[in-house]
Amino acid sequence: MIRFHTGLPARQEKKILAGDVVTMDGARTIVRQGRICIDGAAIVAVLKPADPLPAGFGNVEAIDTKGTIFPGLIDLHNHLTYNMLPLWNVPKKYTNRNQWRTEETSYQSDIARPASLLARHADADYTRAIIRYAECRSLFGGVTTAQGMSLSSSNGTRKLFEGLVRNVEQPLEQGWPTAGCQTLDYQREEIPTKLVPALSSGNPFFYHLSEGTDRAARQRFRDLLLDDGKWAVGKSMICIHCVGLKPRDFKVMARTAGMVWSPTSNLLLYGRTADVAAAKARGVPIALGADWSPSGCKNMLGELKIARAVSAKQGGLFSPRELVEMVTSVPAAMLGWTAHVGSIAAGLRADLLVVEGAHADPYTALIDAGETAIRAILIDGRIRVGEAGSFTAGDPLTSESFAIGGKEYHIDLVEDGDDAMGGMSLAAAVDKLAYGLEHLPELAEESAQESAHPTALMALADGPAWRLDLEMEDHGEHEALDGGHAHAHGMALAGIGLRAAAEAPVRPMELAPITAVDDAHFVERLLGNRNLPAYVRRSLQHRGFAQ
């Protein structure tokens, strides 16, 4: 457990955080020198300097954050199971995701095979280490809500991991819509039988759509036009990527809940990103997502910087406030979670991000911020990350210290109830993953020798054996892989790609630092990517990336 340095007991349920409050409410109110009153998991009041305290807070000591308080950030698109892998040295520019996913040799050797060897290893601590590392990677960028990680069991059932960061696919709260997701493309004939029923449930449904720049990528959008002339879209549908859409296509997209934009990944793989100007012109809500470590930023703080560069290239398409909306209020609305998170108001959950300093333009300050600008991150009113020293103190029995950019932080990784993580600390996770990546050839040899369970089912707890799902590889035999070929040939490519992943040679790899500020090679690789537009490179070099 972590507590603020006050005279109050560590388990005090009531807190008052003082600082500039960027509410992201409907009026986009900024309360200068405001106060947020918290009781347990909920916000009780947001006060101006002269406002009286609510009942029960008279004896609660206010914590001067010396900072600016935002809602916790929401990452609506991430494949967390892969996030222990380094940024990929992309070999060429692709026009469709199936080119790299099923046909690129280095993808199999550098991404698919390493991810499988670790995520499917019989030692359950590899699974725990991946989960711990991925969650902390998100947390250290201010994320309090994200897509989660799913696991499949030896008896054929599936579950979602219940972790520290709020999971849009398993909110664990009554009355919160629970999201569904489809990563791989539905075949056209599957749209009426699989996608349409998913959308009719009323719950948010994520669908990867038109990831690529060629005709095949756009055809995935055209597949949504049903035989009766209606479109398989609806206000529960959240579309990810949308790179291949034409400006006129966003008229249809306006009927959805919105789109998730992952500019970094799109630019690194395809040299182009979605036509967000056309999306904005049609009134399509836009949220940001970091995608995954092989072709994305470390976290949402980095993704904001890339989004700003794209916006600037288009004449300031999005204001700083609009960019911050993409990681707070807009994704909350797309999920149907505005009554709970995405803004700071009485009755909402105390999911908060505290960034150092007061700023004339707090929106720009958040976009500029690096990981070391974070002072604290709260989820349900509980400090999960806190700047060490004079600001917070950590209980050595229930918290851990971790350095980010030479700055010491306390992190609280203790979970309520059954601890499926087996007490896995971040330090232990780093050591485990570093060892596994360094010894990938040995793990590959072990995998080849296994006969009884070639997919290495793992047990996180008593009962069935569980393994992490790898969305980009699993169930590939069911995907319609066009990629410039006919559907039948695409199906054959899926099988070839899956077999190639299982047979791909691997080499020792190095675990990259978890934050951008600590990873000089990340910035070097990002700027050196052959597909990254020169204007983005200049923007990052001029403004800086990791502070």
Coordinates of C-alpha atoms in Angstrom, one line a residue:
M1 CA 0.0 0.0 0.0
I2 CA 1.1 3.5 -0.8
R3 CA 0.1 6.6 1.2
F4 CA 0.5 10.3 0.7
H5 CA 2.8 12.1 3.3
T6 CA 0.2 13.5 5.7
G7 CA -0.6 13.0 9.3
L8 CA -3.5 10.7 8.4
P9 CA -3.3 6.9 8.9
A10 CA -2.3 4.8 5.9
R11 CA -5.7 3.3 5.5
Q12 CA -7.6 6.5 5.7
E13 CA -10.5 6.2 3.2
K14 CA -11.0 9.9 2.7
K15 CA -8.5 12.0 0.8
I16 CA -8.4 15.5 -0.5
L17 CA -6.1 16.2 -3.5
A18 CA -5.3 19.8 -4.2
G19 CA -4.0 21.2 -7.5
D20 CA -5.3 22.3 -10.9
V21 CA -8.1 20.0 -11.9
V22 CA -8.7 19.3 -15.6
T23 CA -12.1 17.8 -15.3
M24 CA -12.8 16.8 -18.9
D25 CA -16.5 17.3 -18.1
G26 CA -19.1 18.4 -20.6
A27 CA -18.0 22.1 -20.2
R28 CA -14.3 21.1 -20.2
T29 CA -14.0 22.9 -16.9
I30 CA -10.5 23.6 -15.5
V31 CA -10.5 24.3 -11.8
R32 CA -7.4 26.3 -10.8
Q33 CA -6.2 25.5 -7.3
G34 CA -9.0 23.1 -6.9
R35 CA -9.6 20.2 -4.6
I36 CA -10.9 16.7 -5.2
C37 CA -12.6 15.0 -2.3
I38 CA -12.4 11.2 -2.4
D39 CA -14.1 8.7 -0.2
G40 CA -12.9 5.1 -0.9
A41 CA -13.2 4.5 -4.6
A42 CA -15.4 7.4 -5.5
I43 CA -15.1 11.2 -6.0
V44 CA -17.4 13.0 -3.6
A45 CA -16.8 16.6 -4.7
V46 CA -14.7 18.8 -7.0
L47 CA -14.2 22.1 -5.3
K48 CA -13.1 25.6 -6.2
P49 CA -10.7 27.3 -3.8
A50 CA -13.5 29.1 -1.8
D51 CA -16.0 26.2 -1.8
P52 CA -16.8 24.6 1.6
L53 CA -15.8 21.0 2.3
P54 CA -18.5 18.3 2.1
A55 CA -19.7 16.7 5.3
G56 CA -17.2 14.3 6.8
F57 CA -14.1 16.0 5.3
G58 CA -13.6 18.7 7.9
N59 CA -10.7 16.8 9.6
V60 CA -9.1 15.5 6.4
E61 CA -5.8 17.0 5.6
A62 CA -5.5 18.2 2.0
I63 CA -2.6 16.9 0.0
D64 CA -0.9 19.6 -2.1
T65 CA 0.0 17.7 -5.3
K66 CA 2.0 20.6 -6.7
G67 CA 0.6 19.4 -9.9
T68 CA -2.2 19.1 -12.4
I69 CA -4.8 16.4 -12.0
F70 CA -6.4 14.7 -15.0
P71 CA -8.7 11.7 -15.4
G72 CA -6.8 8.5 -15.7
L73 CA -6.0 7.8 -19.4
I74 CA -8.0 5.2 -21.4
D75 CA -6.2 3.0 -24.0
L76 CA -8.8 1.5 -26.2
H77 CA -6.5 -0.7 -28.4
N78 CA -3.6 -2.8 -27.1
H79 CA -2.5 -6.3 -27.6
L80 CA -0.9 -6.6 -24.1
T81 CA 0.4 -10.1 -24.4
Y82 CA 3.1 -9.0 -26.9
N83 CA 4.3 -6.0 -24.9
M84 CA 7.5 -7.5 -23.5
L85 CA 8.9 -7.5 -27.1
P86 CA 11.0 -4.7 -28.4
L87 CA 10.1 -2.3 -31.3
W88 CA 10.3 -4.3 -34.5
N89 CA 12.9 -3.4 -37.2
V90 CA 10.2 -3.3 -39.9
P91 CA 11.8 -4.6 -43.1
K92 CA 9.6 -2.8 -45.6
K93 CA 6.4 -0.9 -46.2
Y94 CA 3.3 -3.1 -46.3
T95 CA -0.1 -2.4 -47.8
N96 CA -2.0 -5.0 -45.7
R97 CA -1.6 -6.5 -42.3
N98 CA -1.7 -10.0 -43.6
Q99 CA 1.5 -9.4 -45.6
W100 CA 3.6 -9.1 -42.4
R101 CA 1.4 -11.3 -40.2
T102 CA 1.6 -14.4 -42.5
E103 CA 4.3 -13.8 -45.0
E104 CA 7.1 -11.9 -43.4
T105 CA 9.9 -14.2 -42.1
S106 CA 11.3 -11.7 -39.6
Y107 CA 7.8 -11.2 -38.1
Q108 CA 7.7 -15.0 -37.3
S109 CA 11.3 -14.9 -35.8
D110 CA 11.1 -11.6 -34.0
I111 CA 7.5 -11.4 -32.8
A112 CA 5.2 -14.5 -33.3
R113 CA 7.6 -17.2 -32.2
P114 CA 9.2 -15.3 -29.2
A115 CA 5.7 -14.4 -28.0
S116 CA 4.5 -18.0 -28.3
L117 CA 7.5 -19.5 -26.5
L118 CA 7.1 -17.2 -23.5
A119 CA 3.3 -17.0 -23.3
R120 CA 2.9 -20.8 -23.8
H121 CA 5.7 -22.0 -21.6
A122 CA 4.9 -24.6 -19.0
D123 CA 6.4 -22.4 -16.3
A124 CA 3.4 -20.3 -15.2
D125 CA 5.8 -17.6 -14.0
Y126 CA 6.3 -16.6 -17.6
T127 CA 2.6 -15.9 -17.9
R128 CA 2.6 -13.9 -14.7
A129 CA 5.7 -12.0 -15.8
I130 CA 4.1 -11.0 -19.1
I131 CA 1.0 -9.8 -17.3
R132 CA 2.8 -7.9 -14.7
Y133 CA 5.2 -6.2 -17.2
A134 CA 2.4 -5.3 -19.6
E135 CA 0.2 -3.8 -16.9
C136 CA 3.0 -1.7 -15.4
R137 CA 4.0 -0.6 -18.9
S138 CA 0.5 0.9 -19.3
L139 CA 0.4 2.3 -15.8
F140 CA 3.7 4.1 -16.2
G141 CA 2.1 6.0 -19.0
G142 CA -0.9 7.1 -17.0
V143 CA -3.3 4.5 -18.2
T144 CA -6.0 3.3 -15.8
T145 CA -8.3 1.6 -18.3
A146 CA -7.3 -0.6 -21.2
Q147 CA -8.3 -3.6 -23.2
G148 CA -7.3 -6.7 -21.2
M149 CA -5.5 -10.0 -21.7
S150 CA -7.5 -13.2 -22.2
L151 CA -6.6 -16.7 -21.3
S152 CA -7.8 -20.1 -22.7
S153 CA -8.0 -23.2 -20.6
S154 CA -7.2 -26.9 -21.2
N155 CA -10.9 -27.6 -21.0
G156 CA -11.8 -25.2 -23.8
T157 CA -13.2 -22.3 -21.8
R158 CA -11.9 -18.7 -22.0
K159 CA -11.5 -16.1 -19.3
L160 CA -10.2 -12.5 -19.0
F161 CA -7.4 -11.7 -16.5
E162 CA -8.6 -9.6 -13.6
G163 CA -5.7 -7.2 -13.0
L164 CA -4.8 -3.8 -11.7
V165 CA -5.7 -1.7 -14.7
R166 CA -9.5 -1.5 -15.4
N167 CA -10.4 -3.9 -18.2
V168 CA -13.0 -2.9 -20.7
E169 CA -13.7 -6.5 -21.5
Q170 CA -14.3 -7.5 -17.9
P171 CA -15.1 -4.4 -15.8
L172 CA -16.1 -6.5 -12.7
E173 CA -18.7 -3.9 -11.9
Q174 CA -22.5 -4.2 -12.2
G175 CA -24.0 -1.8 -14.7
W176 CA -20.8 -1.2 -16.6
P177 CA -21.1 -2.4 -20.3
T178 CA -18.8 -5.2 -21.0
A179 CA -17.0 -5.0 -24.4
G180 CA -16.4 -7.8 -26.9
C181 CA -13.6 -7.9 -29.4
Q182 CA -12.7 -9.5 -32.7
T183 CA -9.0 -9.0 -33.8
L184 CA -8.9 -11.1 -37.0
D185 CA -11.1 -10.3 -40.0
Y186 CA -14.5 -12.0 -40.3
Q187 CA -15.1 -13.5 -43.7
R188 CA -17.8 -11.8 -45.7
E189 CA -20.2 -14.8 -45.1
E190 CA -19.5 -14.6 -41.3
I191 CA -20.6 -10.9 -41.0
P192 CA -24.4 -11.7 -40.7
T193 CA -23.9 -14.7 -38.4
K194 CA -21.1 -13.4 -36.1
L195 CA -20.7 -9.6 -36.3
V196 CA -24.4 -8.7 -36.6
P197 CA -25.4 -10.7 -33.5
A198 CA -22.5 -9.2 -31.5
L199 CA -23.6 -5.7 -32.4
S200 CA -27.2 -6.4 -31.5
S201 CA -26.3 -7.2 -27.9
G202 CA -25.9 -3.5 -27.2
N203 CA -22.6 -3.9 -25.5
P204 CA -19.5 -2.2 -27.1
F205 CA -17.8 -4.4 -29.7
F206 CA -14.3 -3.8 -31.0
Y207 CA -13.6 -4.7 -34.6
H208 CA -10.3 -4.4 -36.4
L209 CA -11.3 -2.9 -39.7
S210 CA -9.3 -2.1 -42.9
E211 CA -5.8 -2.3 -41.5
G212 CA -3.8 -1.4 -44.6
T213 CA -3.7 0.8 -47.6
D214 CA -4.6 -1.5 -50.5
R215 CA -7.9 -2.6 -52.1
A216 CA -7.9 -5.8 -50.0
A217 CA -7.9 -3.7 -46.8
R218 CA -10.7 -1.5 -48.0
Q219 CA -12.7 -4.6 -49.1
R220 CA -12.9 -5.5 -45.4
F221 CA -15.0 -2.4 -45.0
R222 CA -17.0 -3.2 -48.1
D223 CA -17.7 -6.6 -46.6
L224 CA -19.9 -4.9 -44.0
L225 CA -22.5 -4.1 -46.7
L226 CA -25.1 -6.9 -46.4
D227 CA -27.0 -8.5 -49.2
D228 CA -30.2 -6.5 -48.2
G229 CA -28.3 -3.2 -48.7
K230 CA -28.0 -2.5 -45.1
W231 CA -24.6 -2.0 -43.3
A232 CA -23.5 -4.2 -40.5
V233 CA -22.7 -1.3 -38.2
G234 CA -24.2 0.3 -35.1
K235 CA -23.7 2.5 -32.1
S236 CA -22.2 -0.4 -30.2
M237 CA -19.4 -0.9 -32.8
I238 CA -15.9 0.5 -32.2
C239 CA -13.7 0.2 -35.3
I240 CA -9.9 -0.1 -34.9
H241 CA -7.5 1.3 -37.5
C242 CA -9.7 2.2 -40.5
V243 CA -6.5 3.0 -42.5
G244 CA -8.0 1.8 -45.8
L245 CA -11.2 3.8 -45.7
K246 CA -11.9 6.4 -48.3
P247 CA -13.3 9.8 -47.2
R248 CA -16.8 8.9 -48.3
D249 CA -16.7 5.7 -46.2
F250 CA -16.8 7.8 -43.0
K251 CA -20.4 8.6 -43.7
V252 CA -21.1 5.0 -42.7
M253 CA -18.6 5.2 -39.9
A254 CA -20.6 8.0 -38.3
R255 CA -23.3 5.4 -37.5
T256 CA -20.8 3.6 -35.2
A257 CA -19.7 4.5 -31.6
G258 CA -16.4 5.7 -33.2
M259 CA -13.0 4.6 -34.2
V260 CA -9.7 3.9 -32.4
W261 CA -6.7 5.6 -34.0
S262 CA -3.2 4.1 -33.7
P263 CA -1.1 6.5 -35.7
T264 CA 2.3 5.1 -34.6
S265 CA 1.6 1.6 -35.6
N266 CA 0.0 2.6 -38.9
L267 CA 2.9 4.8 -39.9
L268 CA 5.6 2.3 -38.9
L269 CA 4.0 -0.5 -40.9
Y270 CA 2.2 1.2 -43.8
G271 CA 3.7 4.7 -43.9
R272 CA 0.2 6.1 -43.7
T273 CA -2.5 6.4 -41.1
A274 CA -6.3 6.7 -41.1
D275 CA -7.9 9.7 -42.8
V276 CA -8.8 11.3 -39.4
A277 CA -9.6 14.6 -41.2
A278 CA -12.4 12.9 -43.0
A279 CA -13.5 11.1 -39.8
K280 CA -13.6 14.4 -37.9
A281 CA -15.5 16.1 -40.8
R282 CA -18.2 13.4 -40.6
G283 CA -18.5 13.7 -36.8
V284 CA -16.9 10.2 -36.1
P285 CA -15.7 10.1 -32.5
I286 CA -11.9 9.3 -32.3
A287 CA -10.0 7.6 -29.5
L288 CA -6.3 6.8 -29.3
G289 CA -4.8 3.4 -28.8
A290 CA -1.1 2.4 -28.5
D291 CA -1.6 -1.0 -30.3
W292 CA 1.3 -3.1 -29.2
S293 CA 5.1 -2.9 -28.5
P294 CA 6.3 -4.3 -31.9
S295 CA 5.0 -1.2 -33.8
G296 CA 3.6 1.2 -31.2
C297 CA 4.7 3.6 -28.5
K298 CA 5.6 2.5 -25.0
N299 CA 2.4 4.0 -23.7
M300 CA -0.3 6.6 -24.3
L301 CA 2.0 9.6 -23.5
G302 CA 4.1 8.6 -26.5
E303 CA 1.0 8.0 -28.7
L304 CA -0.2 11.5 -27.9
K305 CA 3.0 13.0 -29.3
I306 CA 2.7 11.1 -32.6
A307 CA -1.0 12.1 -32.9
R308 CA 0.0 15.7 -32.4
A309 CA 2.6 15.5 -35.2
V310 CA 0.0 14.1 -37.6
S311 CA -2.4 16.8 -36.5
A312 CA 0.2 19.6 -37.0
K313 CA 1.0 18.3 -40.5
Q314 CA -2.7 18.8 -41.4
G315 CA -2.7 22.4 -40.2
G316 CA -3.6 21.8 -36.6
L317 CA -6.5 19.4 -37.3
F318 CA -6.9 18.7 -33.6
S319 CA -6.4 21.1 -30.7
P320 CA -4.5 20.0 -27.7
R321 CA -7.8 19.7 -25.8
E322 CA -9.2 17.4 -28.5
L323 CA -6.2 15.2 -28.4
V324 CA -6.5 14.8 -24.6
E325 CA -10.2 14.1 -25.1
M326 CA -9.1 11.1 -27.3
V327 CA -7.6 9.4 -24.2
T328 CA -10.2 10.4 -21.6
S329 CA -13.8 11.5 -22.2
V330 CA -14.2 10.3 -25.8
P331 CA -13.2 6.6 -25.2
A332 CA -15.4 6.6 -22.0
A333 CA -18.4 7.7 -24.1
M334 CA -17.6 5.1 -26.8
L335 CA -17.7 2.4 -24.1
G336 CA -20.8 3.8 -22.4
W337 CA -18.8 4.4 -19.3
T338 CA -19.2 8.2 -18.9
A339 CA -21.1 7.7 -15.6
H340 CA -18.0 6.0 -14.1
V341 CA -14.7 7.2 -15.7
G342 CA -13.2 9.6 -18.3
S343 CA -13.8 12.8 -16.4
I344 CA -13.5 14.2 -12.9
A345 CA -16.9 14.8 -11.2
A346 CA -18.8 13.9 -8.1
G347 CA -20.1 10.3 -8.2
L348 CA -17.4 9.0 -10.6
R349 CA -14.6 6.7 -9.8
A350 CA -11.4 8.2 -8.5
D351 CA -9.2 7.1 -11.5
L352 CA -6.8 10.0 -11.5
L353 CA -3.4 11.0 -13.1
V354 CA -1.4 13.6 -11.3
V355 CA 1.3 15.4 -13.5
E356 CA 3.8 17.7 -11.9
G357 CA 3.4 21.5 -12.1
A358 CA 0.7 24.0 -12.9
H359 CA 0.4 25.0 -16.6
A360 CA -1.2 27.8 -18.5
D361 CA -2.2 25.2 -21.1
P362 CA -2.6 21.9 -19.2
Y363 CA -3.6 20.0 -22.4
T364 CA -0.4 20.8 -24.1
A365 CA 1.5 20.0 -20.8
L366 CA 0.0 16.5 -20.8
I367 CA 1.0 15.9 -24.4
D368 CA 4.5 17.2 -23.7
A369 CA 4.8 15.0 -20.5
G370 CA 7.2 12.1 -20.3
E371 CA 6.9 9.3 -17.7
T372 CA 8.9 11.2 -15.1
A373 CA 6.4 14.0 -15.1
I374 CA 3.9 11.7 -13.4
R375 CA 3.5 12.3 -9.6
A376 CA 0.8 9.7 -8.9
I377 CA -1.7 7.4 -10.5
L378 CA -4.9 6.4 -8.6
I379 CA -7.4 3.7 -9.5
D380 CA -10.6 3.5 -7.4
G381 CA -8.9 6.0 -5.1
R382 CA -6.0 3.7 -4.4
I383 CA -2.5 5.0 -5.2
R384 CA -1.0 2.5 -7.6
V385 CA 2.0 4.6 -8.6
G386 CA 3.4 7.3 -6.5
E387 CA 6.5 9.5 -6.6
A388 CA 8.8 8.5 -3.8
G389 CA 10.4 11.0 -1.3
S390 CA 8.4 13.8 0.1
F391 CA 5.2 13.0 -1.8
T392 CA 4.3 9.4 -1.0
A393 CA 5.5 6.6 1.2
G394 CA 5.3 2.9 0.4
D395 CA 4.7 0.0 2.8
P396 CA 7.7 -2.3 2.1
L397 CA 5.5 -5.4 2.7
T398 CA 2.8 -4.4 0.1
S399 CA 4.6 -2.1 -2.3
E400 CA 7.7 -2.0 -4.5
S401 CA 10.2 0.6 -5.5
F402 CA 11.0 1.2 -9.1
A403 CA 13.2 3.8 -10.9
I404 CA 11.9 5.6 -13.9
G405 CA 14.3 8.0 -15.6
G406 CA 16.4 8.0 -12.5
K407 CA 13.4 9.0 -10.4
E408 CA 12.2 6.7 -7.6
Y409 CA 8.6 5.6 -7.5
H410 CA 6.5 3.4 -5.3
I411 CA 4.2 0.9 -7.0
D412 CA 1.3 -1.0 -5.4
L413 CA 0.8 -4.3 -7.2
V414 CA -1.2 -6.1 -4.5
E415 CA -4.5 -7.5 -5.7
D416 CA -7.6 -8.1 -3.6
G417 CA -8.9 -11.6 -3.2
D418 CA -7.1 -14.6 -4.7
D419 CA -3.7 -13.6 -6.0
A420 CA -3.4 -15.3 -9.4
M421 CA -0.1 -13.5 -9.9
G422 CA 1.5 -15.5 -7.1
G423 CA 3.1 -12.4 -5.6
M424 CA 5.0 -11.6 -8.8
S425 CA 6.8 -8.3 -8.4
L426 CA 7.7 -6.1 -11.3
A427 CA 11.4 -6.6 -10.5
A428 CA 10.9 -10.4 -10.6
A429 CA 8.9 -10.1 -13.9
V430 CA 11.7 -8.1 -15.5
D431 CA 14.2 -10.7 -14.4
K432 CA 12.1 -13.6 -15.7
L433 CA 11.4 -12.0 -19.1
A434 CA 15.0 -10.9 -19.5
Y435 CA 16.1 -14.5 -18.9
G436 CA 13.5 -16.0 -21.2
L437 CA 14.2 -13.6 -24.1
E438 CA 18.0 -14.2 -23.7
H439 CA 17.4 -17.9 -23.8
L440 CA 14.9 -18.1 -26.6
P441 CA 16.9 -20.8 -28.5
E442 CA 16.9 -23.0 -25.5
L443 CA 13.2 -22.5 -25.0
A444 CA 12.6 -23.4 -28.6
E445 CA 14.5 -26.6 -28.1
E446 CA 12.4 -27.4 -25.0
S447 CA 9.2 -26.7 -27.0
A448 CA 10.3 -29.0 -29.8
Q449 CA 10.9 -31.8 -27.3
E450 CA 7.6 -31.6 -25.6
S451 CA 5.2 -34.3 -26.8
A452 CA 2.3 -34.5 -24.4
H453 CA 1.4 -30.8 -24.6
P454 CA 3.0 -29.1 -27.5
T455 CA 1.2 -25.8 -26.8
A456 CA 2.4 -25.8 -23.2
L457 CA -0.8 -25.2 -21.2
M458 CA -0.1 -23.4 -18.0
A459 CA -1.8 -23.2 -14.6
L460 CA -2.3 -19.8 -13.0
A461 CA -4.2 -21.4 -10.1
D462 CA -5.7 -24.7 -9.0
G463 CA -8.0 -26.2 -11.6
P464 CA -7.8 -26.1 -15.4
A465 CA -4.5 -25.3 -17.1
W466 CA -4.6 -21.8 -18.5
R467 CA -2.5 -20.1 -21.3
L468 CA -2.4 -16.5 -22.6
D469 CA -4.1 -15.9 -25.9
L470 CA -2.1 -14.5 -28.7
E471 CA -4.7 -12.6 -30.8
M472 CA -2.5 -12.1 -33.8
E473 CA -1.8 -15.8 -34.2
D474 CA -4.7 -17.7 -32.5
H475 CA -7.6 -18.9 -34.7
G476 CA -5.8 -17.7 -37.9
E477 CA -7.3 -20.7 -39.7
H478 CA -10.7 -19.0 -39.5
E479 CA -9.6 -15.7 -41.0
A480 CA -10.3 -14.7 -44.6
L481 CA -6.8 -13.5 -45.6
D482 CA -7.1 -11.6 -48.8
G483 CA -3.8 -9.7 -48.9
G484 CA -4.2 -9.2 -52.7
H485 CA -5.1 -12.8 -53.3
A486 CA -8.4 -14.6 -53.6
H487 CA -10.0 -15.8 -50.3
A488 CA -9.2 -19.4 -50.9
H489 CA -5.5 -18.6 -51.3
G490 CA -5.7 -16.3 -48.3
M491 CA -6.9 -19.2 -46.2
A492 CA -3.9 -21.2 -47.4
L493 CA -1.6 -18.4 -46.4
A494 CA -3.1 -18.4 -42.9
G495 CA -2.1 -22.0 -42.5
I496 CA 1.4 -21.3 -43.9
G497 CA 1.8 -18.4 -41.6
L498 CA 0.8 -20.4 -38.5
R499 CA 3.2 -23.2 -39.4
A500 CA 6.0 -20.8 -40.1
A501 CA 5.6 -19.3 -36.7
A502 CA 5.9 -22.7 -35.1
E503 CA 9.0 -23.5 -37.1
A504 CA 10.6 -20.0 -37.2
P505 CA 14.2 -19.9 -35.9
V506 CA 14.8 -17.6 -33.0
R507 CA 17.8 -15.8 -31.6
P508 CA 18.6 -14.4 -28.1
M509 CA 16.8 -11.1 -27.6
E510 CA 17.1 -8.4 -25.0
L511 CA 14.3 -7.1 -22.8
A512 CA 13.8 -3.5 -23.6
P513 CA 13.3 -1.0 -20.7
I514 CA 9.7 -0.6 -19.8
T515 CA 9.6 3.2 -20.3
A516 CA 10.6 5.5 -23.2
V517 CA 12.8 7.7 -20.9
D518 CA 15.0 4.7 -20.1
D519 CA 15.2 3.2 -23.5
A520 CA 17.6 5.0 -25.9
H521 CA 17.2 2.2 -28.4
F522 CA 13.5 2.7 -28.6
V523 CA 13.8 6.3 -29.8
E524 CA 16.6 5.4 -32.1
R525 CA 14.6 2.6 -33.7
L526 CA 11.5 4.7 -33.9
L527 CA 13.3 7.6 -35.7
G528 CA 15.1 5.1 -37.9
N529 CA 12.0 3.3 -39.1
R530 CA 12.0 3.3 -42.9
N531 CA 8.3 4.1 -43.1
L532 CA 8.1 6.9 -40.5
P533 CA 7.3 10.1 -42.4
A534 CA 9.9 12.8 -42.3
Y535 CA 7.5 15.3 -40.7
V536 CA 6.9 13.0 -37.7
R537 CA 10.7 12.5 -37.3
R538 CA 11.3 16.2 -37.3
S539 CA 8.5 16.8 -34.8
L540 CA 9.9 14.3 -32.4
Q541 CA 13.4 15.6 -32.8
H542 CA 12.3 19.2 -32.3
R543 CA 10.0 18.7 -29.3
G544 CA 11.7 15.6 -27.8
F545 CA 10.0 12.3 -27.1
A546 CA 11.0 11.0 -23.6
Q547 CA 11.6 13.4 -20.8

